XYZ file of C-alpha atoms in Angstrom:
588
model
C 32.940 10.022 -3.275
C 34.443 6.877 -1.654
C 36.827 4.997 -2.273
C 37.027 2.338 -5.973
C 36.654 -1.448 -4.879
C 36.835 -2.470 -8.702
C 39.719 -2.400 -10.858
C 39.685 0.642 -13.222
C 39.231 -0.399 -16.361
C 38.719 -4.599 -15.910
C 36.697 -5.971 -17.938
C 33.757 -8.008 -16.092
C 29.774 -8.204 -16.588
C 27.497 -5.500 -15.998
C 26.174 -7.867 -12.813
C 30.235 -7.596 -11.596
C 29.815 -3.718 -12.408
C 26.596 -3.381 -9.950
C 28.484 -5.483 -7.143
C 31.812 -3.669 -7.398
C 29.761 -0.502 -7.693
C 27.698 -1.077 -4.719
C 31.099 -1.833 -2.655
C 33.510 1.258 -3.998
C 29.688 3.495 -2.353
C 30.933 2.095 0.837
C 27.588 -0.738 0.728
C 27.892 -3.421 3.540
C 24.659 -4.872 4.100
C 21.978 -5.475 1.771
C 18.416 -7.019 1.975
C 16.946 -8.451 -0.708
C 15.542 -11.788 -2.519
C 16.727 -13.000 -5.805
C 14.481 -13.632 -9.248
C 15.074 -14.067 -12.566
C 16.335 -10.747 -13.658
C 18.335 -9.957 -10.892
C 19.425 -13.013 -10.661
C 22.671 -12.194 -12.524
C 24.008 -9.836 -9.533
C 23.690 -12.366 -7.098
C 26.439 -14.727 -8.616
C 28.786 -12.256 -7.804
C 27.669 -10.735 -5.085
C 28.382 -14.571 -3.773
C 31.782 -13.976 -3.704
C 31.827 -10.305 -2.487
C 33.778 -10.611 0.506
C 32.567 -7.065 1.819
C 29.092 -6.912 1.044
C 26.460 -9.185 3.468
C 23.498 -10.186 1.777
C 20.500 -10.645 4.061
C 17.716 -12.883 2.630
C 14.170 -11.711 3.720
C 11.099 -12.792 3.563
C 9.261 -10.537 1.689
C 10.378 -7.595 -0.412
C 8.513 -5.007 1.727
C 10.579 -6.125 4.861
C 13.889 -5.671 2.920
C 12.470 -1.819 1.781
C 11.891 -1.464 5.792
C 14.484 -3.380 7.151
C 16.926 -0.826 4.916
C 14.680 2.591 6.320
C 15.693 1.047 9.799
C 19.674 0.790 8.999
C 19.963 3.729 7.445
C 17.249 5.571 10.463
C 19.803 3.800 13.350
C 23.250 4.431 11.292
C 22.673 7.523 9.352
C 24.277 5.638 6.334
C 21.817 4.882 3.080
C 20.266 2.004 3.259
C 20.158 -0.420 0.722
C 17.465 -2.780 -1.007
C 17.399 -5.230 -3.902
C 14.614 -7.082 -5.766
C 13.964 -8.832 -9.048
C 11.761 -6.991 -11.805
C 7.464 -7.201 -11.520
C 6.222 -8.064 -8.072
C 9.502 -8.386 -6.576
C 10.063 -4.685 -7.543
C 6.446 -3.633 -6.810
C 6.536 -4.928 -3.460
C 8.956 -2.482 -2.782
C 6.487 0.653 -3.404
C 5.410 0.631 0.100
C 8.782 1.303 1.574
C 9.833 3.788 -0.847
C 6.870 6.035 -0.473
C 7.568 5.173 3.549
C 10.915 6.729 3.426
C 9.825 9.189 0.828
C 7.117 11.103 3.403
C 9.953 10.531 6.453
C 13.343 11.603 4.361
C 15.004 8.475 4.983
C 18.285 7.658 2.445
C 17.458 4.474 0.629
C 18.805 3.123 -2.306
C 16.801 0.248 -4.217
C 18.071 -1.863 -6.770
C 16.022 -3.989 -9.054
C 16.595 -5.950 -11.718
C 14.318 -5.316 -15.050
C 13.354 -7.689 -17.781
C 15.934 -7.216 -21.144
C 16.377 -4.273 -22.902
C 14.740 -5.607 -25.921
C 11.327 -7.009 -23.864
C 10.804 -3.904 -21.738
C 7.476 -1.898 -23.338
C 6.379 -6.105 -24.138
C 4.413 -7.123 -21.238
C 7.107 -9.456 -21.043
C 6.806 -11.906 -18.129
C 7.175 -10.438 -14.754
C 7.692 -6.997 -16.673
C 6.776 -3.897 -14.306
C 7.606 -0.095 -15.368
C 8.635 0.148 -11.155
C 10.391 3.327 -12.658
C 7.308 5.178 -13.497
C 5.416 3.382 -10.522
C 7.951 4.626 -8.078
C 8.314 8.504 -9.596
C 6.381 10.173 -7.384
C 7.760 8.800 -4.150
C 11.239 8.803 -4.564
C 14.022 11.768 -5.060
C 14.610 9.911 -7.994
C 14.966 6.359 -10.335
C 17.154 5.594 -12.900
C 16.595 2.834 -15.419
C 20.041 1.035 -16.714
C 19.836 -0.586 -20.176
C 23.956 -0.014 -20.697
C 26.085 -1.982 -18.620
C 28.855 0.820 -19.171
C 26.512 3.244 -17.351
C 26.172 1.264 -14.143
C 28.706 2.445 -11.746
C 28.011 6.139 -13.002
C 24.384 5.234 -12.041
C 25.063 4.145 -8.687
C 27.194 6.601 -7.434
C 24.387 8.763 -8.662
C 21.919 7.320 -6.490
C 23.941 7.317 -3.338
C 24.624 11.008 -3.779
C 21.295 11.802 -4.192
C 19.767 9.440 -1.815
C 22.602 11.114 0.983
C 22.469 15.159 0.147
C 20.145 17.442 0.361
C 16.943 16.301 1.983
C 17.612 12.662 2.236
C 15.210 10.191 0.514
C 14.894 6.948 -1.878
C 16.485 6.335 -4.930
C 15.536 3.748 -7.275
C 17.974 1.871 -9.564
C 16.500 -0.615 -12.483
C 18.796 -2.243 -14.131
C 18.161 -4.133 -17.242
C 18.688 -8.075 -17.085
C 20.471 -7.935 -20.539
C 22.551 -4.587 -19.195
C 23.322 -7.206 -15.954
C 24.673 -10.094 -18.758
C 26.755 -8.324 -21.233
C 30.211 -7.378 -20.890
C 31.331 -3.872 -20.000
C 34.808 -2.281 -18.242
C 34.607 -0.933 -14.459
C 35.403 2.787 -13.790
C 34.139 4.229 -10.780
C 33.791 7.621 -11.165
C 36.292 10.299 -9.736
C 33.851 13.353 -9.836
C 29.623 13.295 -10.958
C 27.887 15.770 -12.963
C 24.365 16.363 -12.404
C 22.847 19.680 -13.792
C 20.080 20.775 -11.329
C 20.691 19.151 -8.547
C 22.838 21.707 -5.950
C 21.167 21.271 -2.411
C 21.329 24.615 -0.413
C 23.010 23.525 2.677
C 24.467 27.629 3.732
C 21.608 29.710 4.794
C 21.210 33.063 3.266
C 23.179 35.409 6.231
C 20.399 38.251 5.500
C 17.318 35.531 6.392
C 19.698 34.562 9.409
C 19.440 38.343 10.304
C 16.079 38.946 10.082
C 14.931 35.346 11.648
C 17.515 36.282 14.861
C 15.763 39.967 14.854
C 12.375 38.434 14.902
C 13.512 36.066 17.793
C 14.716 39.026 20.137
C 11.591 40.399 19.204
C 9.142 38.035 20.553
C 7.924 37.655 24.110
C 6.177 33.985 23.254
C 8.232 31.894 20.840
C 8.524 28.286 20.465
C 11.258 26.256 18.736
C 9.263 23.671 17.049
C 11.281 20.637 16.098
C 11.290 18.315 13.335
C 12.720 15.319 11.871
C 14.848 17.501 9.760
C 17.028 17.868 13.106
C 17.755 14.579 13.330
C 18.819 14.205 9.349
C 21.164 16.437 9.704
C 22.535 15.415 12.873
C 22.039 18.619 14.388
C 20.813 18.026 17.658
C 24.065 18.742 19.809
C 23.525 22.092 18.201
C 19.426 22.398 19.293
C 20.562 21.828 22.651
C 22.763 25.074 22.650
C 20.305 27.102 21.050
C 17.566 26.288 23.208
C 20.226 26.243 26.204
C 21.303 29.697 25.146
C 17.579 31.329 24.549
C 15.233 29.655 27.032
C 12.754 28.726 24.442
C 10.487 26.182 24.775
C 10.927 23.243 22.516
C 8.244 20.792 20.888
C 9.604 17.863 19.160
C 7.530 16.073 16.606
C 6.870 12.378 16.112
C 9.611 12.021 13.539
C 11.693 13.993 15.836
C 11.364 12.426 19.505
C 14.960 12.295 20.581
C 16.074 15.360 18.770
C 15.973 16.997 22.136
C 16.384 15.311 25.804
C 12.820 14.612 27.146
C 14.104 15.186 30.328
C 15.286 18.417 29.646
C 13.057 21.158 31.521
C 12.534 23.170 28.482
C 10.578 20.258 26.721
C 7.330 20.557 26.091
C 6.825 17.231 24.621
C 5.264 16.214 20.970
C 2.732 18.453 19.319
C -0.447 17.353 17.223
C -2.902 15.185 17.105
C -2.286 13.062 19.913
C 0.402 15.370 21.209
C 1.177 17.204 24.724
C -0.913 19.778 26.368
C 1.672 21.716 27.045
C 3.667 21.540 23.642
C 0.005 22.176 21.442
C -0.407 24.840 23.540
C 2.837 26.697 23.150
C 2.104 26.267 19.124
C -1.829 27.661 19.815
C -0.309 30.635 21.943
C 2.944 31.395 20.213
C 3.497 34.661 18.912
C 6.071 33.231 16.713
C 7.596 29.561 15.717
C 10.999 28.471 14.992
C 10.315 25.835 12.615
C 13.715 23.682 12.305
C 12.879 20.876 9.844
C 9.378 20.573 10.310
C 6.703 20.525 7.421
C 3.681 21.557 9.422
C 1.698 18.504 8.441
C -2.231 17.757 9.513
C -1.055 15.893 12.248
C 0.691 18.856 14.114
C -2.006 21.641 12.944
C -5.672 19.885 12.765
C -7.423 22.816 11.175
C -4.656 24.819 9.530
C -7.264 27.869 9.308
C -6.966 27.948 13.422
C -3.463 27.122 13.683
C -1.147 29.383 16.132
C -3.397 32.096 14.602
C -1.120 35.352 16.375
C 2.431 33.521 15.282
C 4.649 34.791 13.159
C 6.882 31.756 11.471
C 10.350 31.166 10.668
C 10.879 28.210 8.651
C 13.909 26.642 7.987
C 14.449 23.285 5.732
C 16.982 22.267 3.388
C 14.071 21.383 0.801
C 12.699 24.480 -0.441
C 9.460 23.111 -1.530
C 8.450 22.602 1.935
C 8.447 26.151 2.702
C 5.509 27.954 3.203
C 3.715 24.479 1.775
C 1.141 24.410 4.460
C 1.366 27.809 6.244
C 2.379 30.913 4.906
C 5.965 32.332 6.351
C 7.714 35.396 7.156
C 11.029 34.444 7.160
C 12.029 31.466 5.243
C 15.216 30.110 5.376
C 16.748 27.341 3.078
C 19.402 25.160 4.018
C 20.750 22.255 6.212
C 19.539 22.652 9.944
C 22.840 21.906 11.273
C 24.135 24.793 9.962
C 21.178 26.629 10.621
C 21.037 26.563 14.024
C 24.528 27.042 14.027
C 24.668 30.429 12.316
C 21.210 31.428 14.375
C 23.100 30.494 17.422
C 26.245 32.311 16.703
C 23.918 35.709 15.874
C 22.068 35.331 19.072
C 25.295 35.325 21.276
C 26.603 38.563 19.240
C 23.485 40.044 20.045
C 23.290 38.784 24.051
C 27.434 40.044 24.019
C 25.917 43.905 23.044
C 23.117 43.485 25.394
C 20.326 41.974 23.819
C 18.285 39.074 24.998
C 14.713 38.105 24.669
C 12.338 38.295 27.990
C 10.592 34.988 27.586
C 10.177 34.715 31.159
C 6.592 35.018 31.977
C 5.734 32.670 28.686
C 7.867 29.988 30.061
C 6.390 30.458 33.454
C 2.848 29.764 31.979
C 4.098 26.348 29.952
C 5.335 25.096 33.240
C 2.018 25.347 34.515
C 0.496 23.888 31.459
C 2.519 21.217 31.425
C 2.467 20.208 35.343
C -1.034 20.740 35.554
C -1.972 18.402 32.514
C 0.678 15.475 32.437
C 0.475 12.728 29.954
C -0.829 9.865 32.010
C -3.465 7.243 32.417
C -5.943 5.381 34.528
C -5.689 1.801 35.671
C -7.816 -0.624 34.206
C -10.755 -1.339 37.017
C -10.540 -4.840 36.373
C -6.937 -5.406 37.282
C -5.770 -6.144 33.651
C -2.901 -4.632 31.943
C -2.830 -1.640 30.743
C -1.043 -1.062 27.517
C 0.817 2.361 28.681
C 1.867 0.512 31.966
C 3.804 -2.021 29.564
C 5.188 0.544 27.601
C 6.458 2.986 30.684
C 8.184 0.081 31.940
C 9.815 -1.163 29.285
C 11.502 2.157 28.502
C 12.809 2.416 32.163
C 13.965 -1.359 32.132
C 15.820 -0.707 28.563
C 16.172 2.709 29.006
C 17.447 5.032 26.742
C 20.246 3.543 24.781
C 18.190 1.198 23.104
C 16.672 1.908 19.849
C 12.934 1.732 20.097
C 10.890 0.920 16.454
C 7.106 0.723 16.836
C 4.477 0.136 14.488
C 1.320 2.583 13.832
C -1.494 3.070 15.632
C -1.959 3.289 19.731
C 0.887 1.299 20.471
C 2.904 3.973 18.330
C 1.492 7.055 20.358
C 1.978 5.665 23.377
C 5.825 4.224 22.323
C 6.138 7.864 21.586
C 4.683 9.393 24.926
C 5.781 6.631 27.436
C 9.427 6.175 26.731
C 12.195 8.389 27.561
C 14.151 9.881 24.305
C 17.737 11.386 25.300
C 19.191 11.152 21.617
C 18.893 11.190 18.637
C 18.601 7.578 16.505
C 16.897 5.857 18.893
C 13.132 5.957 17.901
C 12.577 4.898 14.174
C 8.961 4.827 13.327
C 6.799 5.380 9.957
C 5.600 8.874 10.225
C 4.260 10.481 7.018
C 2.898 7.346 5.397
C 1.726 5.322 9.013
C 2.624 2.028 7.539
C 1.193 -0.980 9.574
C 3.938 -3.596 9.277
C 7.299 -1.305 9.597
C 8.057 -2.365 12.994
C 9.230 -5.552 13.287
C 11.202 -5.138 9.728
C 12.647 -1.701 10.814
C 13.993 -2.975 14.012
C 16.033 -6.316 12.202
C 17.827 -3.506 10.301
C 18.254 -1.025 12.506
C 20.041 -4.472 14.609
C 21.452 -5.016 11.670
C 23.270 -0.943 11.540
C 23.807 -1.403 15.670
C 24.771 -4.959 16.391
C 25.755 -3.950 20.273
C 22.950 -2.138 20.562
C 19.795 -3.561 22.348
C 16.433 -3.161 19.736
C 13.042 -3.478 21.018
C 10.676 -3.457 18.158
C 6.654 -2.074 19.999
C 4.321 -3.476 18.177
C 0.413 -4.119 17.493
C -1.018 -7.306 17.045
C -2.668 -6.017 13.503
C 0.581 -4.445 12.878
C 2.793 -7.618 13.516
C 0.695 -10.017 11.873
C 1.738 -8.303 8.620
C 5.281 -8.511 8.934
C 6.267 -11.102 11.690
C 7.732 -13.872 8.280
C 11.046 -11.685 9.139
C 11.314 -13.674 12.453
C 12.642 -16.368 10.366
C 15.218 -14.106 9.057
C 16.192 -12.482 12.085
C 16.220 -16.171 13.672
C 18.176 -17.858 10.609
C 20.680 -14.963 10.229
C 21.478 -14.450 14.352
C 19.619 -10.987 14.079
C 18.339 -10.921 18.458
C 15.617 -8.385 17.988
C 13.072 -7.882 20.666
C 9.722 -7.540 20.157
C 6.743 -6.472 22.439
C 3.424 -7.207 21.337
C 0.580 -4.724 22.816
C -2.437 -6.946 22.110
C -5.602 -6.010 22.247
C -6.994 -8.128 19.990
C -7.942 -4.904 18.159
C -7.106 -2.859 14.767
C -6.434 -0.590 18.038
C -6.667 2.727 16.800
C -9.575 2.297 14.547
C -11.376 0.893 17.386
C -10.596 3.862 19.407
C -12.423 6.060 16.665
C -15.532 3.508 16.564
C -15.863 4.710 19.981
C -15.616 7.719 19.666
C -17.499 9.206 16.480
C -19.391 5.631 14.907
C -21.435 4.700 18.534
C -19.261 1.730 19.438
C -20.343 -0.080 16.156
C -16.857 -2.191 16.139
C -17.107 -3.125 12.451
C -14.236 -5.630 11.646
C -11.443 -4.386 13.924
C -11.923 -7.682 16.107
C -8.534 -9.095 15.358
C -9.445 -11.861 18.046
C -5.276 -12.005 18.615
C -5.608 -14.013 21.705
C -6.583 -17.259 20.544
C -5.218 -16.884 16.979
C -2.634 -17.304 16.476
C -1.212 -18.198 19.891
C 1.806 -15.340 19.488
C 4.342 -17.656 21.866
C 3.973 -20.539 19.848
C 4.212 -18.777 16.616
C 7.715 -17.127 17.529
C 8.704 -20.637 18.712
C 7.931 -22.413 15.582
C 10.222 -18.935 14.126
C 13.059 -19.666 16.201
C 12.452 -17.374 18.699
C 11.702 -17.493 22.103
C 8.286 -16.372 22.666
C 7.146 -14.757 26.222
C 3.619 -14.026 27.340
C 2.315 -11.508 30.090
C -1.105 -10.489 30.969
C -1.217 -9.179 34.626
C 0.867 -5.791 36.012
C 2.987 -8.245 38.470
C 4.394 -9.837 35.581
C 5.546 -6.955 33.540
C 8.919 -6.380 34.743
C 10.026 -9.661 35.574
C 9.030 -10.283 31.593
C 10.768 -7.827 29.892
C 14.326 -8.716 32.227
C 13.649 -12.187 31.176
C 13.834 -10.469 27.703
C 16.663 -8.346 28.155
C 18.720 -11.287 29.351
C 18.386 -13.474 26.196
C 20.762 -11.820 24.165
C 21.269 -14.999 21.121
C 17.773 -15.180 20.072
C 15.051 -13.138 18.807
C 12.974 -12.205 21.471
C 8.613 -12.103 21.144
C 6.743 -10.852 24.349
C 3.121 -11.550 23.640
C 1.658 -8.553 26.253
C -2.221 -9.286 26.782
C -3.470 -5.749 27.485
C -6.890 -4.018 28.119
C -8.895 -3.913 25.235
C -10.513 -0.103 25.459
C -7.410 1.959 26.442
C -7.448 4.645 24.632
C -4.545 7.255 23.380
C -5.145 10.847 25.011
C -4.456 13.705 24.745
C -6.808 14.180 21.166
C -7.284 16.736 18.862
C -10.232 15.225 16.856
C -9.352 15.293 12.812
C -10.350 17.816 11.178
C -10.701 20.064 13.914
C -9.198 22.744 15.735
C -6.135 22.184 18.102
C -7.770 24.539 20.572
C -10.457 21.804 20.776
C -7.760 18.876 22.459
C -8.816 16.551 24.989
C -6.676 15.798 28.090
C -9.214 12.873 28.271
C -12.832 11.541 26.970
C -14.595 13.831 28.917
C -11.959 16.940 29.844
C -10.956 20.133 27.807
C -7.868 21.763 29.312
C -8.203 24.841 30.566
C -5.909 27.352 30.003
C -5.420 31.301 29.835
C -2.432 33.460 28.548
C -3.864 36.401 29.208
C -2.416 37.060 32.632
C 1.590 37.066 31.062
């Protein structure tokens, strides 16, 4: 628990509660925009001289701009909005951090106790609304049960696997009179988190390990969660395993290190789907073997044998049956797996992994992730990308959007640590970028933030300019335009005959990007040849008082390889449009 902020016992408004509340949980920044039944909180929180209120543009950029603290800090983020659409607006960012275990607390305010049920104006049940996608919501209709309620939903939102919280509070609970008491200890029946794993699945997950001539430590974003990745590097450092890192985990493991195969799935590696396909068993460390990393899950790593750890138990064996689960935090995990192993190398026993890493080493020098050069001389979109990782390089905090622009982000810049990609994973929201990386600036003032972005994608959220502009929030933003819903197009091509049916975004000529982020209070850049690339972004990187919006004018049919077609069967990836890897095990 943290420390009180209130006075025990005071007397003061419900609306005082929430604010003193939200400051004894340790709160410092919150993004949010008032309405009527909120409204009561933000008189106080006027004179809270601990809390700073950012006022966005839109409720869904507060819900991401609080996914991106809380992804660059580690500390729960925090939301508010008024009842009906200003809570609803918020559904998007809850389910966002729901699917990617992000700790997110959102407040909203709710018509009176007496009108709720009514219809009442701007009346929304967001509790039921937001049930399935959040660890859990509260509705507040007693103003003494506020600060209980709060520290509640920061201990929830924090423990276990982390997640979103909602907190509705009633307008009339927000007017009437109540005393503060922030509470000392909190009892909640049914919710223990397993965070010590069971020493006997330890055992028999270590035995398995020693046992294996072809494992493969597959990676999720679990690792990063639980801020265990000084830990995977031992491990893997200790084994020689080969180590895939997934899109919600890029970071959790140095890209440069040699035992990195890269990211799995869809639009993952060679090397690292073929250590899952070939794998005769995986190490799954906060991963929840979604679609995206399996294709055909009746095809997937069909000779493995799987370990899966994860601190939420309903993950386990979800998706692919296991032999050896194992609940509880990863950091701990790893730790206890690690400590095992080096009893076991100490008597004499190792693993003989040799010729398996041998034959990823191959795989992965003999199909690279790379691309071609535009014919034409234009710009293409990985080129941008590549360079802007080496010219920021990896102590900035990278946030992308979805689509191309978000595979290649994920491909074509360097991750060393942890914290320093934030992206929407599970739910692929269109929009999270630009919102994400305000926060994130927000969490890591010194820190430089480069928000990679589509034109479709930033044309949903780019109102938060003005708040990054107004409230001296110097984000960076690069623009890959193609003029394109990019990634849609990119499936026109390749399974509707080229039959571009409305993904012509026609993004350069409207809007023109650099005068928009002018007219924002930003300076806006444009860049449409390979000469101009670097000399662009260190223009960027110099302006350090201003938002920052590069307008990059790329080729229009670049394309994200490697593939693994949906639906089908990792074995089936594409290196490129027209080339299957080839590849044989048989010879270790």
């Amino acid at each position: 628990m943290t420390e009180q902020r209130g006075t025990a016992g005071a007397a003061m408004s419900g609306a005082q509660s929430l604010i003193a509340s939200l400051e004894s949980a340790g709160v410092t920044d919150i993004f949010g925009i008032p309405g009527g039944a909120i409204l009561p909180a933000y008189d106080p929180l006027m004179d809270s001289t601990r809390i700073r209120h950012i006022l966005v543009r839109h409720e869904q950029g507060a819900g991401h701009a609080a996914q991106g603290y809380a992804a660059a800090t580690g500390k729960v983020g925090v939301c508010m909005a008024t009842s009906g659409p200003g809570a609803t607006n918020l559904v998007t960012p809850l389910a966002d951090a729901h699917m990617d275990s992000v700790p997110l607390v959102a407040v909203t305010g709710q018509v009176g106790a007496s009108m709720i049920g009514t219809d009442a104006f701007q009346e929304a049940d967001i509790r039921g609304i937001t049930m399935p996608i959040t660890k859990h919501s509260f509705l507040v209709t007693d103003p003494a049960d506020i600060a209980r309620t709060v520290a509640e939903a920061f201990h929830i939102a924090s423990t276990g696997r982390p997640g979103p919280v909602l907190v509705d509070v009633a307008k009339s609970a927000l007017q009437a009179m109540t005393t503060f008491e922030w509470p000392t200890e909190l009892h909640l029946p049914g919710y223990r988190p397993v965070t010590r794993p069971h020493s006997k699945q330890i055992r028999e997950a270590v035995r398995l390990i020693l046992a294996s001539r072809k494992p493969v430590l597959y990676v999720g974003g679990g690792v990063i969660r639980a801020q265990a990745s000084a830990g995977l590097l031992k491990l893997a450092e200790a084994t020689g395993m080969p180590v895939v890192t997934t899109l919600m985990a890029r970071g959790a493991f140095p890209d440069s290190h040699v035992q990195h195969l890269g990211m799995p799935g869809m639009h993952g590696t060679v090397a690292a789907v073929a250590a899952l396909q070939k794998s005769d068993l995986i190490i799954s460390l906060g991963a929840r073997f979604d679609d995206r990393v399996t294709g055909n899950l009746d095809s997937f790593a069909p000779h493995a044998k799987v370990i899966h750890a994860d601190i939420d138990p309903a993950e386990i064996g979800k998706n692919r049956p296991v032999d050896v689960p194992i609940v509880g935090d990863c950091a701990e995990v790893i730790a206890d797996l690690l400590a095992l192993l080096q009893s076991e190398e100490a008597a004499g026993n190792t693993g003989d992994y040799e010729g398996w890493v041998a034959f990823l080493a191959g795989v992965k020098k003999t199909y690279p992730v790379g691309y071609d050069a535009p014919g034409d001389g234009s710009l293409a979109p990985q080129y941008v990308i590549e360079r802007l990782g080496h010219i920021a390089g990896p102590d900035s905090i990278y946030t992308s959007g979805v689509g191309q622009h978000q595979m290649w982000a994920a491909h074509f810049v360097n991750y060393e640590r942890p914290n320093t990609w934030i992206n929407s994973g599970g739910l692929g929201t269109m929009g999270y970028a630009v919102p994400a990386a305000m926060g994130a600036k927000v969490g890591m003032p010194d820190t430089v933030v480069w928000a990679i972005d589509g034109d479709g994608c930033f044309q949903m959220t780019n109102q938060e300019l003005a708040t990054c502009a107004i409230n001296d929030i110097p984000i960076k933003v690069a623009i890959i335009n193609n003029e394109s819903l990019g990634m849609v197009r990119q499936w026109q091509t390749l399974f509707y005959n080229s039959r571009y049916s409305n993904t012509d975004l026609q993004s350069k000529r409207i809007p023109d990007f650099v005068k928009l982020a002018e007219a924002y209070g930003c300076v806006g850049l444009s860049c449409e040849s390979p000469e101009q690339v670097d000399a662009t972004i260190e223009k960027a990187m110099a302006i350090d008082d201003q938002p920052v919006v590069v307008d990059f004018r790329v080729h229009r049919d670049a394309m994200v390889w490697p593939m693994v077609a949906a639906g089908t069967s990792n074995d089936e990836i594409k290196y490129a449009r027209d080339l299957a890897p080839q590849f044989d095990e048989d010879d270790l």
